[in-house]
JSON list of C-alpha atoms in Angstrom, two decimals:
[
{"chain": "S", "resi": 104, "resn": "UNK", "atom": "CA", "xyz": [-9.15, -3.03, -39.02]},
{"chain": "S", "resi": 105, "resn": "UNK", "atom": "CA", "xyz": [-5.49, -2.75, -38.18]},
{"chain": "S", "resi": 106, "resn": "UNK", "atom": "CA", "xyz": [-4.29, -5.25, -35.57]},
{"chain": "S", "resi": 107, "resn": "UNK", "atom": "CA", "xyz": [-1.05, -5.12, -33.65]},
{"chain": "S", "resi": 108, "resn": "UNK", "atom": "CA", "xyz": [-0.14, -8.23, -31.69]},
{"chain": "S", "resi": 109, "resn": "UNK", "atom": "CA", "xyz": [2.20, -7.95, -28.71]},
{"chain": "S", "resi": 110, "resn": "UNK", "atom": "CA", "xyz": [3.74, -10.79, -26.70]},
{"chain": "S", "resi": 111, "resn": "UNK", "atom": "CA", "xyz": [4.13, -11.67, -23.95]},
{"chain": "S", "resi": 112, "resn": "UNK", "atom": "CA", "xyz": [1.33, -9.92, -22.09]},
{"chain": "S", "resi": 113, "resn": "UNK", "atom": "CA", "xyz": [3.00, -10.46, -18.74]},
{"chain": "S", "resi": 114, "resn": "UNK", "atom": "CA", "xyz": [6.51, -11.41, -17.78]},
{"chain": "S", "resi": 115, "resn": "UNK", "atom": "CA", "xyz": [8.33, -11.73, -14.50]},
{"chain": "S", "resi": 116, "resn": "UNK", "atom": "CA", "xyz": [12.09, -11.91, -14.61]},
{"chain": "S", "resi": 117, "resn": "UNK", "atom": "CA", "xyz": [14.96, -11.86, -12.20]},
{"chain": "S", "resi": 118, "resn": "UNK", "atom": "CA", "xyz": [17.12, -8.80, -11.79]},
{"chain": "S", "resi": 119, "resn": "UNK", "atom": "CA", "xyz": [20.06, -8.90, -14.19]},
{"chain": "S", "resi": 120, "resn": "UNK", "atom": "CA", "xyz": [18.38, -10.98, -16.87]},
{"chain": "S", "resi": 121, "resn": "UNK", "atom": "CA", "xyz": [17.10, -9.83, -20.27]},
{"chain": "S", "resi": 122, "resn": "UNK", "atom": "CA", "xyz": [13.58, -9.88, -21.60]},
{"chain": "S", "resi": 123, "resn": "UNK", "atom": "CA", "xyz": [12.41, -9.68, -25.20]},
{"chain": "S", "resi": 124, "resn": "UNK", "atom": "CA", "xyz": [9.04, -8.27, -26.19]},
{"chain": "S", "resi": 125, "resn": "UNK", "atom": "CA", "xyz": [7.63, -8.84, -29.67]},
{"chain": "S", "resi": 126, "resn": "UNK", "atom": "CA", "xyz": [5.31, -6.59, -31.61]},
{"chain": "S", "resi": 127, "resn": "UNK", "atom": "CA", "xyz": [3.73, -7.70, -34.88]},
{"chain": "S", "resi": 128, "resn": "UNK", "atom": "CA", "xyz": [1.44, -5.92, -37.32]},
{"chain": "S", "resi": 129, "resn": "UNK", "atom": "CA", "xyz": [-0.94, -8.66, -38.43]},
{"chain": "S", "resi": 130, "resn": "UNK", "atom": "CA", "xyz": [-2.80, -7.24, -41.39]},
{"chain": "S", "resi": 131, "resn": "UNK", "atom": "CA", "xyz": [-0.68, -4.38, -42.60]},
{"chain": "S", "resi": 132, "resn": "UNK", "atom": "CA", "xyz": [2.95, -3.50, -43.12]},
{"chain": "S", "resi": 133, "resn": "UNK", "atom": "CA", "xyz": [4.47, -1.13, -40.63]},
{"chain": "S", "resi": 134, "resn": "UNK", "atom": "CA", "xyz": [7.63, 0.63, -41.72]},
{"chain": "S", "resi": 135, "resn": "UNK", "atom": "CA", "xyz": [7.57, 2.47, -38.43]},
{"chain": "S", "resi": 136, "resn": "UNK", "atom": "CA", "xyz": [6.66, 1.19, -34.98]},
{"chain": "S", "resi": 137, "resn": "UNK", "atom": "CA", "xyz": [6.73, 3.01, -31.70]},
{"chain": "S", "resi": 138, "resn": "UNK", "atom": "CA", "xyz": [7.56, 1.82, -28.22]},
{"chain": "S", "resi": 139, "resn": "UNK", "atom": "CA", "xyz": [6.05, 3.38, -25.13]},
{"chain": "S", "resi": 140, "resn": "UNK", "atom": "CA", "xyz": [6.24, 2.75, -21.45]},
{"chain": "S", "resi": 141, "resn": "UNK", "atom": "CA", "xyz": [3.70, 3.72, -18.87]},
{"chain": "S", "resi": 142, "resn": "UNK", "atom": "CA", "xyz": [3.97, 3.79, -15.10]},
{"chain": "S", "resi": 143, "resn": "UNK", "atom": "CA", "xyz": [0.84, 3.33, -12.99]},
{"chain": "S", "resi": 144, "resn": "UNK", "atom": "CA", "xyz": [-1.53, 6.28, -13.27]},
{"chain": "S", "resi": 145, "resn": "UNK", "atom": "CA", "xyz": [0.95, 8.13, -15.47]},
{"chain": "S", "resi": 146, "resn": "UNK", "atom": "CA", "xyz": [0.78, 9.15, -19.09]},
{"chain": "S", "resi": 147, "resn": "UNK", "atom": "CA", "xyz": [2.33, 7.34, -22.03]},
{"chain": "S", "resi": 148, "resn": "UNK", "atom": "CA", "xyz": [5.99, 8.02, -22.52]},
{"chain": "S", "resi": 149, "resn": "UNK", "atom": "CA", "xyz": [7.48, 7.50, -25.97]},
{"chain": "S", "resi": 150, "resn": "UNK", "atom": "CA", "xyz": [10.72, 5.59, -25.66]},
{"chain": "S", "resi": 151, "resn": "UNK", "atom": "CA", "xyz": [11.78, 5.12, -29.25]},
{"chain": "S", "resi": 152, "resn": "UNK", "atom": "CA", "xyz": [10.73, 5.01, -32.86]},
{"chain": "S", "resi": 153, "resn": "UNK", "atom": "CA", "xyz": [11.61, 1.82, -34.66]},
{"chain": "S", "resi": 154, "resn": "UNK", "atom": "CA", "xyz": [12.26, 1.95, -38.38]},
{"chain": "S", "resi": 155, "resn": "UNK", "atom": "CA", "xyz": [12.38, -1.14, -40.56]},
{"chain": "S", "resi": 156, "resn": "UNK", "atom": "CA", "xyz": [15.89, -1.86, -41.72]},
{"chain": "S", "resi": 157, "resn": "UNK", "atom": "CA", "xyz": [17.57, 0.96, -39.83]},
{"chain": "S", "resi": 158, "resn": "UNK", "atom": "CA", "xyz": [18.51, 1.99, -36.34]},
{"chain": "S", "resi": 159, "resn": "UNK", "atom": "CA", "xyz": [15.86, 3.06, -33.90]},
{"chain": "S", "resi": 160, "resn": "UNK", "atom": "CA", "xyz": [15.54, 6.67, -32.82]},
{"chain": "S", "resi": 161, "resn": "UNK", "atom": "CA", "xyz": [15.51, 7.00, -29.05]},
{"chain": "S", "resi": 162, "resn": "UNK", "atom": "CA", "xyz": [13.91, 9.77, -27.04]},
{"chain": "S", "resi": 163, "resn": "UNK", "atom": "CA", "xyz": [16.06, 11.87, -24.79]},
{"chain": "S", "resi": 164, "resn": "UNK", "atom": "CA", "xyz": [16.86, 10.10, -21.55]},
{"chain": "S", "resi": 165, "resn": "UNK", "atom": "CA", "xyz": [16.20, 6.58, -22.84]},
{"chain": "S", "resi": 166, "resn": "UNK", "atom": "CA", "xyz": [19.25, 4.33, -22.67]},
{"chain": "S", "resi": 167, "resn": "UNK", "atom": "CA", "xyz": [19.66, 2.72, -26.08]},
{"chain": "S", "resi": 168, "resn": "UNK", "atom": "CA", "xyz": [22.10, 0.13, -24.73]},
{"chain": "S", "resi": 169, "resn": "UNK", "atom": "CA", "xyz": [19.54, -0.97, -22.18]},
{"chain": "S", "resi": 170, "resn": "UNK", "atom": "CA", "xyz": [16.49, -0.96, -24.42]},
{"chain": "S", "resi": 171, "resn": "UNK", "atom": "CA", "xyz": [17.52, -2.68, -27.63]},
{"chain": "S", "resi": 172, "resn": "UNK", "atom": "CA", "xyz": [15.12, -2.32, -30.51]},
{"chain": "S", "resi": 173, "resn": "UNK", "atom": "CA", "xyz": [15.21, -4.37, -33.68]},
{"chain": "S", "resi": 174, "resn": "UNK", "atom": "CA", "xyz": [12.86, -3.89, -36.62]},
{"chain": "S", "resi": 175, "resn": "UNK", "atom": "CA", "xyz": [13.98, -6.63, -38.96]},
{"chain": "S", "resi": 176, "resn": "UNK", "atom": "CA", "xyz": [10.87, -6.85, -41.11]},
{"chain": "S", "resi": 177, "resn": "UNK", "atom": "CA", "xyz": [7.84, -4.81, -42.10]},
{"chain": "S", "resi": 178, "resn": "UNK", "atom": "CA", "xyz": [5.69, -6.70, -39.61]},
{"chain": "S", "resi": 179, "resn": "UNK", "atom": "CA", "xyz": [7.93, -7.33, -36.61]},
{"chain": "S", "resi": 180, "resn": "UNK", "atom": "CA", "xyz": [9.69, -5.12, -34.09]},
{"chain": "S", "resi": 181, "resn": "UNK", "atom": "CA", "xyz": [11.25, -6.33, -30.87]},
{"chain": "S", "resi": 182, "resn": "UNK", "atom": "CA", "xyz": [12.24, -4.57, -27.67]},
{"chain": "S", "resi": 183, "resn": "UNK", "atom": "CA", "xyz": [14.81, -6.24, -25.46]},
{"chain": "S", "resi": 184, "resn": "UNK", "atom": "CA", "xyz": [15.25, -4.96, -21.94]},
{"chain": "S", "resi": 185, "resn": "UNK", "atom": "CA", "xyz": [18.81, -5.91, -21.05]},
{"chain": "S", "resi": 186, "resn": "UNK", "atom": "CA", "xyz": [20.13, -6.45, -17.54]},
{"chain": "S", "resi": 187, "resn": "UNK", "atom": "CA", "xyz": [16.72, -5.63, -16.14]},
{"chain": "S", "resi": 188, "resn": "UNK", "atom": "CA", "xyz": [16.38, -4.01, -12.73]},
{"chain": "S", "resi": 189, "resn": "UNK", "atom": "CA", "xyz": [13.32, -3.48, -10.54]},
{"chain": "S", "resi": 190, "resn": "UNK", "atom": "CA", "xyz": [13.04, 0.13, -11.71]},
{"chain": "S", "resi": 191, "resn": "UNK", "atom": "CA", "xyz": [12.47, -1.18, -15.25]},
{"chain": "S", "resi": 192, "resn": "UNK", "atom": "CA", "xyz": [9.20, -2.73, -14.07]},
{"chain": "S", "resi": 193, "resn": "UNK", "atom": "CA", "xyz": [6.53, -1.01, -16.12]},
{"chain": "S", "resi": 194, "resn": "UNK", "atom": "CA", "xyz": [3.88, -1.43, -18.78]},
{"chain": "S", "resi": 195, "resn": "UNK", "atom": "CA", "xyz": [5.47, -1.50, -22.23]},
{"chain": "S", "resi": 196, "resn": "UNK", "atom": "CA", "xyz": [3.28, -0.88, -25.26]},
{"chain": "S", "resi": 197, "resn": "UNK", "atom": "CA", "xyz": [4.12, -0.96, -28.92]},
{"chain": "S", "resi": 198, "resn": "UNK", "atom": "CA", "xyz": [2.18, 0.73, -31.67]},
{"chain": "S", "resi": 199, "resn": "UNK", "atom": "CA", "xyz": [2.21, 1.08, -35.41]},
{"chain": "S", "resi": 200, "resn": "UNK", "atom": "CA", "xyz": [0.77, 3.58, -37.81]},
{"chain": "S", "resi": 201, "resn": "UNK", "atom": "CA", "xyz": [-1.73, 2.47, -40.39]},
{"chain": "S", "resi": 202, "resn": "UNK", "atom": "CA", "xyz": [-3.10, 4.62, -43.19]},
{"chain": "S", "resi": 203, "resn": "UNK", "atom": "CA", "xyz": [-6.47, 2.93, -42.74]},
{"chain": "S", "resi": 204, "resn": "UNK", "atom": "CA", "xyz": [-6.92, 4.72, -39.42]},
{"chain": "S", "resi": 205, "resn": "UNK", "atom": "CA", "xyz": [-6.04, 8.16, -40.70]},
{"chain": "S", "resi": 206, "resn": "UNK", "atom": "CA", "xyz": [-2.41, 7.64, -39.73]},
{"chain": "S", "resi": 207, "resn": "UNK", "atom": "CA", "xyz": [-3.31, 7.22, -36.11]},
{"chain": "S", "resi": 208, "resn": "UNK", "atom": "CA", "xyz": [-1.56, 4.60, -34.07]},
{"chain": "S", "resi": 209, "resn": "UNK", "atom": "CA", "xyz": [-2.89, 1.14, -33.39]},
{"chain": "S", "resi": 210, "resn": "UNK", "atom": "CA", "xyz": [-1.57, -0.16, -30.11]},
{"chain": "S", "resi": 211, "resn": "UNK", "atom": "CA", "xyz": [-0.59, -3.64, -29.08]},
{"chain": "S", "resi": 212, "resn": "UNK", "atom": "CA", "xyz": [-2.12, -5.04, -25.92]},
{"chain": "S", "resi": 213, "resn": "UNK", "atom": "CA", "xyz": [0.94, -4.20, -23.87]},
{"chain": "S", "resi": 214, "resn": "UNK", "atom": "CA", "xyz": [3.42, -6.14, -21.77]},
{"chain": "S", "resi": 215, "resn": "UNK", "atom": "CA", "xyz": [3.48, -5.91, -18.01]},
{"chain": "S", "resi": 216, "resn": "UNK", "atom": "CA", "xyz": [7.09, -6.41, -16.96]},
{"chain": "S", "resi": 217, "resn": "UNK", "atom": "CA", "xyz": [7.93, -7.14, -13.35]},
{"chain": "S", "resi": 218, "resn": "UNK", "atom": "CA", "xyz": [11.57, -7.43, -12.37]},
{"chain": "S", "resi": 219, "resn": "UNK", "atom": "CA", "xyz": [12.17, -9.13, -9.03]},
{"chain": "K", "resi": 154, "resn": "UNK", "atom": "CA", "xyz": [7.57, 22.24, -28.51]},
{"chain": "K", "resi": 155, "resn": "UNK", "atom": "CA", "xyz": [4.33, 20.73, -29.81]},
{"chain": "K", "resi": 156, "resn": "UNK", "atom": "CA", "xyz": [1.87, 20.37, -26.98]},
{"chain": "K", "resi": 157, "resn": "UNK", "atom": "CA", "xyz": [-1.50, 18.78, -26.44]},
{"chain": "K", "resi": 158, "resn": "UNK", "atom": "CA", "xyz": [-3.38, 19.87, -23.36]},
{"chain": "K", "resi": 159, "resn": "UNK", "atom": "CA", "xyz": [-6.17, 18.07, -21.57]},
{"chain": "K", "resi": 160, "resn": "UNK", "atom": "CA", "xyz": [-7.77, 18.53, -18.19]},
{"chain": "K", "resi": 161, "resn": "UNK", "atom": "CA", "xyz": [-6.67, 15.55, -16.10]},
{"chain": "K", "resi": 162, "resn": "UNK", "atom": "CA", "xyz": [-10.03, 15.28, -14.35]},
{"chain": "K", "resi": 163, "resn": "UNK", "atom": "CA", "xyz": [-11.61, 13.23, -13.07]},
{"chain": "K", "resi": 164, "resn": "UNK", "atom": "CA", "xyz": [-14.71, 14.27, -14.92]},
{"chain": "K", "resi": 165, "resn": "UNK", "atom": "CA", "xyz": [-17.67, 12.77, -13.14]},
{"chain": "K", "resi": 166, "resn": "UNK", "atom": "CA", "xyz": [-21.03, 12.38, -14.86]},
{"chain": "K", "resi": 167, "resn": "UNK", "atom": "CA", "xyz": [-24.13, 10.37, -13.99]},
{"chain": "K", "resi": 168, "resn": "UNK", "atom": "CA", "xyz": [-25.21, 7.47, -16.14]},
{"chain": "K", "resi": 169, "resn": "UNK", "atom": "CA", "xyz": [-27.19, 8.65, -19.16]},
{"chain": "K", "resi": 170, "resn": "UNK", "atom": "CA", "xyz": [-25.66, 12.11, -19.25]},
{"chain": "K", "resi": 171, "resn": "UNK", "atom": "CA", "xyz": [-23.46, 13.65, -21.93]},
{"chain": "K", "resi": 172, "resn": "UNK", "atom": "CA", "xyz": [-19.75, 13.65, -21.15]},
{"chain": "K", "resi": 173, "resn": "UNK", "atom": "CA", "xyz": [-17.71, 16.38, -22.82]},
{"chain": "K", "resi": 174, "resn": "UNK", "atom": "CA", "xyz": [-13.97, 15.96, -23.09]},
{"chain": "K", "resi": 175, "resn": "UNK", "atom": "CA", "xyz": [-11.79, 18.76, -24.36]},
{"chain": "K", "resi": 176, "resn": "UNK", "atom": "CA", "xyz": [-8.34, 19.14, -25.85]},
{"chain": "K", "resi": 177, "resn": "UNK", "atom": "CA", "xyz": [-6.25, 22.02, -27.18]},
{"chain": "K", "resi": 178, "resn": "UNK", "atom": "CA", "xyz": [-3.12, 21.79, -29.26]},
{"chain": "K", "resi": 179, "resn": "UNK", "atom": "CA", "xyz": [-0.28, 24.11, -30.11]},
{"chain": "K", "resi": 180, "resn": "UNK", "atom": "CA", "xyz": [0.82, 23.01, -33.61]},
{"chain": "K", "resi": 181, "resn": "UNK", "atom": "CA", "xyz": [-1.31, 25.07, -35.97]},
{"chain": "K", "resi": 182, "resn": "UNK", "atom": "CA", "xyz": [-0.16, 22.91, -38.88]},
{"chain": "K", "resi": 183, "resn": "UNK", "atom": "CA", "xyz": [-1.67, 19.74, -37.41]},
{"chain": "K", "resi": 184, "resn": "UNK", "atom": "CA", "xyz": [-4.04, 17.98, -39.73]},
{"chain": "K", "resi": 185, "resn": "UNK", "atom": "CA", "xyz": [-5.42, 14.93, -37.98]},
{"chain": "K", "resi": 186, "resn": "UNK", "atom": "CA", "xyz": [-6.76, 14.42, -34.51]},
{"chain": "K", "resi": 187, "resn": "UNK", "atom": "CA", "xyz": [-7.50, 11.27, -32.58]},
{"chain": "K", "resi": 188, "resn": "UNK", "atom": "CA", "xyz": [-9.31, 10.15, -29.48]},
{"chain": "K", "resi": 189, "resn": "UNK", "atom": "CA", "xyz": [-8.21, 7.04, -27.64]},
{"chain": "K", "resi": 190, "resn": "UNK", "atom": "CA", "xyz": [-9.80, 5.30, -24.68]},
{"chain": "K", "resi": 191, "resn": "UNK", "atom": "CA", "xyz": [-7.61, 3.56, -22.14]},
{"chain": "K", "resi": 192, "resn": "UNK", "atom": "CA", "xyz": [-9.00, 1.35, -19.42]},
{"chain": "K", "resi": 193, "resn": "UNK", "atom": "CA", "xyz": [-6.88, 0.87, -16.33]},
{"chain": "K", "resi": 194, "resn": "UNK", "atom": "CA", "xyz": [-4.14, -1.68, -16.98]},
{"chain": "K", "resi": 195, "resn": "UNK", "atom": "CA", "xyz": [-4.90, -1.87, -20.69]},
{"chain": "K", "resi": 196, "resn": "UNK", "atom": "CA", "xyz": [-3.43, -0.30, -23.78]},
{"chain": "K", "resi": 197, "resn": "UNK", "atom": "CA", "xyz": [-5.11, 2.62, -25.60]},
{"chain": "K", "resi": 198, "resn": "UNK", "atom": "CA", "xyz": [-7.86, 1.88, -28.08]},
{"chain": "K", "resi": 199, "resn": "UNK", "atom": "CA", "xyz": [-8.66, 4.20, -30.99]},
{"chain": "K", "resi": 200, "resn": "UNK", "atom": "CA", "xyz": [-12.21, 5.54, -30.78]},
{"chain": "K", "resi": 201, "resn": "UNK", "atom": "CA", "xyz": [-12.34, 8.16, -33.50]},
{"chain": "K", "resi": 202, "resn": "UNK", "atom": "CA", "xyz": [-10.29, 10.36, -35.74]},
{"chain": "K", "resi": 203, "resn": "UNK", "atom": "CA", "xyz": [-11.20, 13.63, -37.39]},
{"chain": "K", "resi": 204, "resn": "UNK", "atom": "CA", "xyz": [-9.45, 15.95, -39.80]},
{"chain": "K", "resi": 205, "resn": "UNK", "atom": "CA", "xyz": [-12.12, 18.33, -41.05]},
{"chain": "K", "resi": 206, "resn": "UNK", "atom": "CA", "xyz": [-13.59, 21.22, -39.14]},
{"chain": "K", "resi": 207, "resn": "UNK", "atom": "CA", "xyz": [-16.98, 20.41, -37.71]},
{"chain": "K", "resi": 208, "resn": "UNK", "atom": "CA", "xyz": [-18.51, 17.33, -36.20]},
{"chain": "K", "resi": 209, "resn": "UNK", "atom": "CA", "xyz": [-18.02, 13.65, -36.87]},
{"chain": "K", "resi": 210, "resn": "UNK", "atom": "CA", "xyz": [-20.42, 11.18, -35.32]},
{"chain": "K", "resi": 211, "resn": "UNK", "atom": "CA", "xyz": [-20.00, 7.47, -34.66]},
{"chain": "K", "resi": 212, "resn": "UNK", "atom": "CA", "xyz": [-22.68, 5.90, -32.52]},
{"chain": "K", "resi": 213, "resn": "UNK", "atom": "CA", "xyz": [-22.72, 7.56, -29.12]},
{"chain": "K", "resi": 214, "resn": "UNK", "atom": "CA", "xyz": [-19.48, 9.41, -29.85]},
{"chain": "K", "resi": 215, "resn": "UNK", "atom": "CA", "xyz": [-19.10, 12.77, -31.57]},
{"chain": "K", "resi": 216, "resn": "UNK", "atom": "CA", "xyz": [-15.76, 14.37, -32.26]},
{"chain": "K", "resi": 217, "resn": "UNK", "atom": "CA", "xyz": [-15.69, 18.10, -32.85]},
{"chain": "K", "resi": 218, "resn": "UNK", "atom": "CA", "xyz": [-12.83, 20.04, -34.44]},
{"chain": "K", "resi": 219, "resn": "UNK", "atom": "CA", "xyz": [-12.20, 23.76, -34.61]},
{"chain": "K", "resi": 220, "resn": "UNK", "atom": "CA", "xyz": [-8.85, 24.40, -36.24]},
{"chain": "K", "resi": 221, "resn": "UNK", "atom": "CA", "xyz": [-9.10, 28.18, -35.90]},
{"chain": "K", "resi": 222, "resn": "UNK", "atom": "CA", "xyz": [-9.34, 27.78, -32.14]},
{"chain": "K", "resi": 223, "resn": "UNK", "atom": "CA", "xyz": [-6.99, 24.79, -32.10]},
{"chain": "K", "resi": 224, "resn": "UNK", "atom": "CA", "xyz": [-9.57, 22.88, -30.17]},
{"chain": "K", "resi": 225, "resn": "UNK", "atom": "CA", "xyz": [-10.91, 19.35, -30.43]},
{"chain": "K", "resi": 226, "resn": "UNK", "atom": "CA", "xyz": [-13.52, 17.71, -28.26]},
{"chain": "K", "resi": 227, "resn": "UNK", "atom": "CA", "xyz": [-15.23, 14.38, -27.74]},
{"chain": "K", "resi": 228, "resn": "UNK", "atom": "CA", "xyz": [-18.84, 14.09, -26.69]},
{"chain": "K", "resi": 229, "resn": "UNK", "atom": "CA", "xyz": [-20.18, 10.85, -25.30]},
{"chain": "K", "resi": 230, "resn": "UNK", "atom": "CA", "xyz": [-23.95, 10.66, -25.26]},
{"chain": "K", "resi": 231, "resn": "UNK", "atom": "CA", "xyz": [-25.91, 8.40, -22.93]},
{"chain": "K", "resi": 232, "resn": "UNK", "atom": "CA", "xyz": [-22.80, 7.76, -20.85]},
{"chain": "K", "resi": 233, "resn": "UNK", "atom": "CA", "xyz": [-22.50, 4.30, -19.36]},
{"chain": "K", "resi": 234, "resn": "UNK", "atom": "CA", "xyz": [-20.43, 3.08, -16.40]},
{"chain": "K", "resi": 235, "resn": "UNK", "atom": "CA", "xyz": [-18.45, 1.05, -18.94]},
{"chain": "K", "resi": 236, "resn": "UNK", "atom": "CA", "xyz": [-17.30, 4.35, -20.46]},
{"chain": "K", "resi": 237, "resn": "UNK", "atom": "CA", "xyz": [-15.32, 5.04, -17.30]},
{"chain": "K", "resi": 238, "resn": "UNK", "atom": "CA", "xyz": [-11.74, 5.22, -18.53]},
{"chain": "K", "resi": 239, "resn": "UNK", "atom": "CA", "xyz": [-9.00, 7.67, -19.39]},
{"chain": "K", "resi": 240, "resn": "UNK", "atom": "CA", "xyz": [-9.46, 9.42, -22.72]},
{"chain": "K", "resi": 241, "resn": "UNK", "atom": "CA", "xyz": [-6.36, 10.47, -24.62]},
{"chain": "K", "resi": 242, "resn": "UNK", "atom": "CA", "xyz": [-6.32, 13.18, -27.23]},
{"chain": "K", "resi": 243, "resn": "UNK", "atom": "CA", "xyz": [-3.63, 12.82, -29.88]},
{"chain": "K", "resi": 244, "resn": "UNK", "atom": "CA", "xyz": [-2.54, 15.12, -32.67]},
{"chain": "K", "resi": 245, "resn": "UNK", "atom": "CA", "xyz": [-0.70, 14.13, -35.82]},
{"chain": "K", "resi": 246, "resn": "UNK", "atom": "CA", "xyz": [2.04, 16.67, -36.24]},
{"chain": "K", "resi": 247, "resn": "UNK", "atom": "CA", "xyz": [2.52, 18.58, -39.45]},
{"chain": "K", "resi": 248, "resn": "UNK", "atom": "CA", "xyz": [4.69, 16.46, -41.71]},
{"chain": "K", "resi": 249, "resn": "UNK", "atom": "CA", "xyz": [2.84, 13.29, -40.62]},
{"chain": "K", "resi": 250, "resn": "UNK", "atom": "CA", "xyz": [5.77, 12.20, -38.53]},
{"chain": "K", "resi": 251, "resn": "UNK", "atom": "CA", "xyz": [4.54, 11.46, -35.05]},
{"chain": "K", "resi": 252, "resn": "UNK", "atom": "CA", "xyz": [1.53, 11.63, -32.82]},
{"chain": "K", "resi": 253, "resn": "UNK", "atom": "CA", "xyz": [1.67, 13.85, -29.78]},
{"chain": "K", "resi": 254, "resn": "UNK", "atom": "CA", "xyz": [-0.51, 12.66, -26.93]},
{"chain": "K", "resi": 255, "resn": "UNK", "atom": "CA", "xyz": [-2.15, 14.62, -24.18]},
{"chain": "K", "resi": 256, "resn": "UNK", "atom": "CA", "xyz": [-1.91, 13.32, -20.65]},
{"chain": "K", "resi": 257, "resn": "UNK", "atom": "CA", "xyz": [-5.50, 12.15, -20.73]},
{"chain": "K", "resi": 258, "resn": "UNK", "atom": "CA", "xyz": [-8.73, 12.95, -18.94]},
{"chain": "K", "resi": 259, "resn": "UNK", "atom": "CA", "xyz": [-10.18, 10.42, -16.54]},
{"chain": "K", "resi": 260, "resn": "UNK", "atom": "CA", "xyz": [-13.93, 9.98, -16.96]},
{"chain": "K", "resi": 261, "resn": "UNK", "atom": "CA", "xyz": [-16.03, 8.45, -14.20]},
{"chain": "K", "resi": 262, "resn": "UNK", "atom": "CA", "xyz": [-19.62, 7.53, -14.99]},
{"chain": "K", "resi": 263, "resn": "UNK", "atom": "CA", "xyz": [-21.65, 6.75, -11.91]},
{"chain": "K", "resi": 264, "resn": "UNK", "atom": "CA", "xyz": [-24.67, 4.40, -12.03]}
]
């Protein structure tokens, strides 16, 4: 089945630094990937849609200069949290759509970001 | 605004019982419907998808779809404590562009 690999699984960074999260589709090509964040006991919140070879589409209220998304190839999308602050601490999850799963999303394992 | 509604729960069932999780959606043009399971601190995992009216069974799980009523459900037979998780309903919007997720129903299965 479709596998999406996400790294790192956990990261702790100092306030003001940047963190990059990678998301790879391992056994299929993903022209579109999606980035979510989730706060404890809250629902998934779509941050942006990442399209291979073009600019990402951000949801309303998401700062595109803070959350930089790059989708340079059909199997790799990255999310960089720039100048991180404690309020950016959250669970970030990427996903990709695969026709083998009826066009549902396969999710990566998520990245727990803690900004201290 | 395309919406997917779920009861937040928690839905509590004893071990061995049938758990019934329900979901309604607003986009009448939706074609595909998905159930995800999310354990605390983990990412969602796809359990089943369905796109035809009726039932679709996979092991202890049965997805049911009624497009006329805009209603989709998930039945879990012989519930186990390991089934305790949040279950997310998701609907593929007409045009196959994006999935819209419900807020999820928390299921608690007591031994």
